[in-house]
Amino acid sequence: SKAVSTWGVMKLIEDGKLRLDEPILPHLKRWKFPGSEPFSNQVTVRHLLSHTSGLVDGFGFSGFLLEDKRQTLEESLQFPKDANMGDPHPA
């Protein structure tokens, strides 16, 4: 699914509807970056495609066991249960 999503985003870039280094926040309709308001305008399309945010904070994901109940996409975006809570980013 990552490859298909990336292809779709790159097609939007090719068509001039997105730019790699523009902030992604104006394009998001249903979801915002929770708890990251001071930095959310800095997250670009390029950051999302490369799985980076441009910020160093020690966060990550530990994954799930096969028998674990999976979160919905929106639950995962709000607060992933497999998140490793690193050091807070300085304001």
PDB file of C-alpha atoms in Angstrom:
ATOM      1  CA  SER A   1       0.000   0.000   0.000  1.00  0.00           C
ATOM      2  CA  LYS A   2       2.922   2.383   0.601  1.00  0.00           C
ATOM      3  CA  ALA A   3       4.085   1.997  -2.975  1.00  0.00           C
ATOM      4  CA  VAL A   4       0.595   2.653  -4.342  1.00  0.00           C
ATOM      5  CA  SER A   5       0.129   5.678  -2.054  1.00  0.00           C
ATOM      6  CA  THR A   6       3.522   7.047  -3.057  1.00  0.00           C
ATOM      7  CA  TRP A   7       2.724   6.548  -6.736  1.00  0.00           C
ATOM      8  CA  GLY A   8      -0.537   8.480  -6.255  1.00  0.00           C
ATOM      9  CA  VAL A   9       1.221  11.342  -4.484  1.00  0.00           C
ATOM     10  CA  MET A  10       3.949  11.472  -7.130  1.00  0.00           C
ATOM     11  CA  LYS A  11       1.250  11.605  -9.822  1.00  0.00           C
ATOM     12  CA  LEU A  12      -0.280  14.632  -8.056  1.00  0.00           C
ATOM     13  CA  ILE A  13       3.175  16.223  -8.010  1.00  0.00           C
ATOM     14  CA  GLU A  14       3.687  15.456 -11.696  1.00  0.00           C
ATOM     15  CA  ASP A  15       0.289  17.042 -12.448  1.00  0.00           C
ATOM     16  CA  GLY A  16       1.270  20.169 -10.496  1.00  0.00           C
ATOM     17  CA  LYS A  17      -1.329  19.661  -7.748  1.00  0.00           C
ATOM     18  CA  LEU A  18       1.290  19.173  -4.992  1.00  0.00           C
ATOM     19  CA  ARG A  19       4.929  20.121  -4.483  1.00  0.00           C
ATOM     20  CA  LEU A  20       7.411  17.936  -2.589  1.00  0.00           C
ATOM     21  CA  ASP A  21       8.654  20.706  -0.317  1.00  0.00           C
ATOM     22  CA  GLU A  22       5.402  22.489   0.498  1.00  0.00           C
ATOM     23  CA  PRO A  23       3.697  22.033   3.876  1.00  0.00           C
ATOM     24  CA  ILE A  24       1.107  19.251   3.733  1.00  0.00           C
ATOM     25  CA  LEU A  25      -1.222  20.716   6.389  1.00  0.00           C
ATOM     26  CA  PRO A  26      -3.318  22.857   3.976  1.00  0.00           C
ATOM     27  CA  HIS A  27      -4.133  19.686   2.000  1.00  0.00           C
ATOM     28  CA  LEU A  28      -5.404  17.690   5.001  1.00  0.00           C
ATOM     29  CA  LYS A  29      -9.186  17.833   5.385  1.00  0.00           C
ATOM     30  CA  ARG A  30     -10.116  15.298   8.107  1.00  0.00           C
ATOM     31  CA  TRP A  31      -6.971  14.883  10.179  1.00  0.00           C
ATOM     32  CA  LYS A  32      -4.469  17.255  11.771  1.00  0.00           C
ATOM     33  CA  PHE A  33      -1.186  16.503  13.535  1.00  0.00           C
ATOM     34  CA  PRO A  34      -2.282  16.168  17.199  1.00  0.00           C
ATOM     35  CA  GLY A  35      -0.008  17.832  19.746  1.00  0.00           C
ATOM     36  CA  SER A  36       2.341  19.243  17.152  1.00  0.00           C
ATOM     37  CA  GLU A  37       0.768  22.617  16.435  1.00  0.00           C
ATOM     38  CA  PRO A  38       4.030  24.622  16.650  1.00  0.00           C
ATOM     39  CA  PHE A  39       5.674  22.333  14.089  1.00  0.00           C
ATOM     40  CA  SER A  40       2.812  21.105  11.906  1.00  0.00           C
ATOM     41  CA  ASN A  41       3.349  23.726   9.193  1.00  0.00           C
ATOM     42  CA  GLN A  42       6.910  22.441   8.769  1.00  0.00           C
ATOM     43  CA  VAL A  43       5.911  18.893   7.743  1.00  0.00           C
ATOM     44  CA  THR A  44       6.194  18.555   3.959  1.00  0.00           C
ATOM     45  CA  VAL A  45       5.105  16.015   1.375  1.00  0.00           C
ATOM     46  CA  ARG A  46       8.761  14.936   1.106  1.00  0.00           C
ATOM     47  CA  HIS A  47       8.895  14.271   4.878  1.00  0.00           C
ATOM     48  CA  LEU A  48       5.809  12.071   4.729  1.00  0.00           C
ATOM     49  CA  LEU A  49       7.066  10.101   1.733  1.00  0.00           C
ATOM     50  CA  SER A  50      10.423   9.475   3.402  1.00  0.00           C
ATOM     51  CA  HIS A  51       8.891   8.629   6.813  1.00  0.00           C
ATOM     52  CA  THR A  52      10.602  11.611   8.434  1.00  0.00           C
ATOM     53  CA  SER A  53       9.115  14.737   9.909  1.00  0.00           C
ATOM     54  CA  GLY A  54      12.136  16.960   9.776  1.00  0.00           C
ATOM     55  CA  LEU A  55      12.109  16.781  13.584  1.00  0.00           C
ATOM     56  CA  VAL A  56      14.213  14.640  15.915  1.00  0.00           C
ATOM     57  CA  ASP A  57      12.194  13.539  18.923  1.00  0.00           C
ATOM     58  CA  GLY A  58      12.931   9.875  19.663  1.00  0.00           C
ATOM     59  CA  PHE A  59       9.461   8.651  18.727  1.00  0.00           C
ATOM     60  CA  GLY A  60       8.940   5.405  16.866  1.00  0.00           C
ATOM     61  CA  PHE A  61       6.720   2.364  16.584  1.00  0.00           C
ATOM     62  CA  SER A  62       7.199  -1.073  18.104  1.00  0.00           C
ATOM     63  CA  GLY A  63       4.577  -2.914  16.019  1.00  0.00           C
ATOM     64  CA  PHE A  64       1.947  -5.431  17.043  1.00  0.00           C
ATOM     65  CA  LEU A  65       1.839  -9.149  17.750  1.00  0.00           C
ATOM     66  CA  LEU A  66      -0.243 -11.225  15.328  1.00  0.00           C
ATOM     67  CA  GLU A  67      -2.966 -11.797  17.932  1.00  0.00           C
ATOM     68  CA  ASP A  68      -3.266  -8.083  18.855  1.00  0.00           C
ATOM     69  CA  LYS A  69      -6.399  -6.179  17.827  1.00  0.00           C
ATOM     70  CA  ARG A  70      -5.515  -3.644  15.145  1.00  0.00           C
ATOM     71  CA  GLN A  71      -6.494  -0.012  15.455  1.00  0.00           C
ATOM     72  CA  THR A  72      -8.472   1.716  12.746  1.00  0.00           C
ATOM     73  CA  LEU A  73      -6.526   4.149  10.588  1.00  0.00           C
ATOM     74  CA  GLU A  74      -8.040   7.150  12.359  1.00  0.00           C
ATOM     75  CA  GLU A  75      -7.331   5.659  15.824  1.00  0.00           C
ATOM     76  CA  SER A  76      -3.758   5.045  14.769  1.00  0.00           C
ATOM     77  CA  LEU A  77      -3.380   8.608  13.522  1.00  0.00           C
ATOM     78  CA  GLN A  78      -4.796  10.049  16.763  1.00  0.00           C
ATOM     79  CA  PHE A  79      -2.713   7.901  19.133  1.00  0.00           C
ATOM     80  CA  PRO A  80      -1.052   4.702  17.940  1.00  0.00           C
ATOM     81  CA  LYS A  81      -1.050   2.009  20.626  1.00  0.00           C
ATOM     82  CA  ASP A  82       2.378   0.820  19.448  1.00  0.00           C
ATOM     83  CA  ALA A  83       3.993   4.264  19.752  1.00  0.00           C
ATOM     84  CA  ASN A  84       7.273   4.560  21.608  1.00  0.00           C
ATOM     85  CA  MET A  85       7.017   7.856  23.441  1.00  0.00           C
ATOM     86  CA  GLY A  86      10.370   9.575  23.104  1.00  0.00           C
ATOM     87  CA  ASP A  87      11.536  12.841  24.572  1.00  0.00           C
ATOM     88  CA  PRO A  88       9.194  15.768  23.905  1.00  0.00           C
ATOM     89  CA  HIS A  89      10.409  18.147  21.231  1.00  0.00           C
ATOM     90  CA  PRO A  90      11.543  21.479  22.710  1.00  0.00           C
ATOM     91  CA  ALA A  91       9.102  24.313  21.998  1.00  0.00           C
TER      92      ALA A  91
END
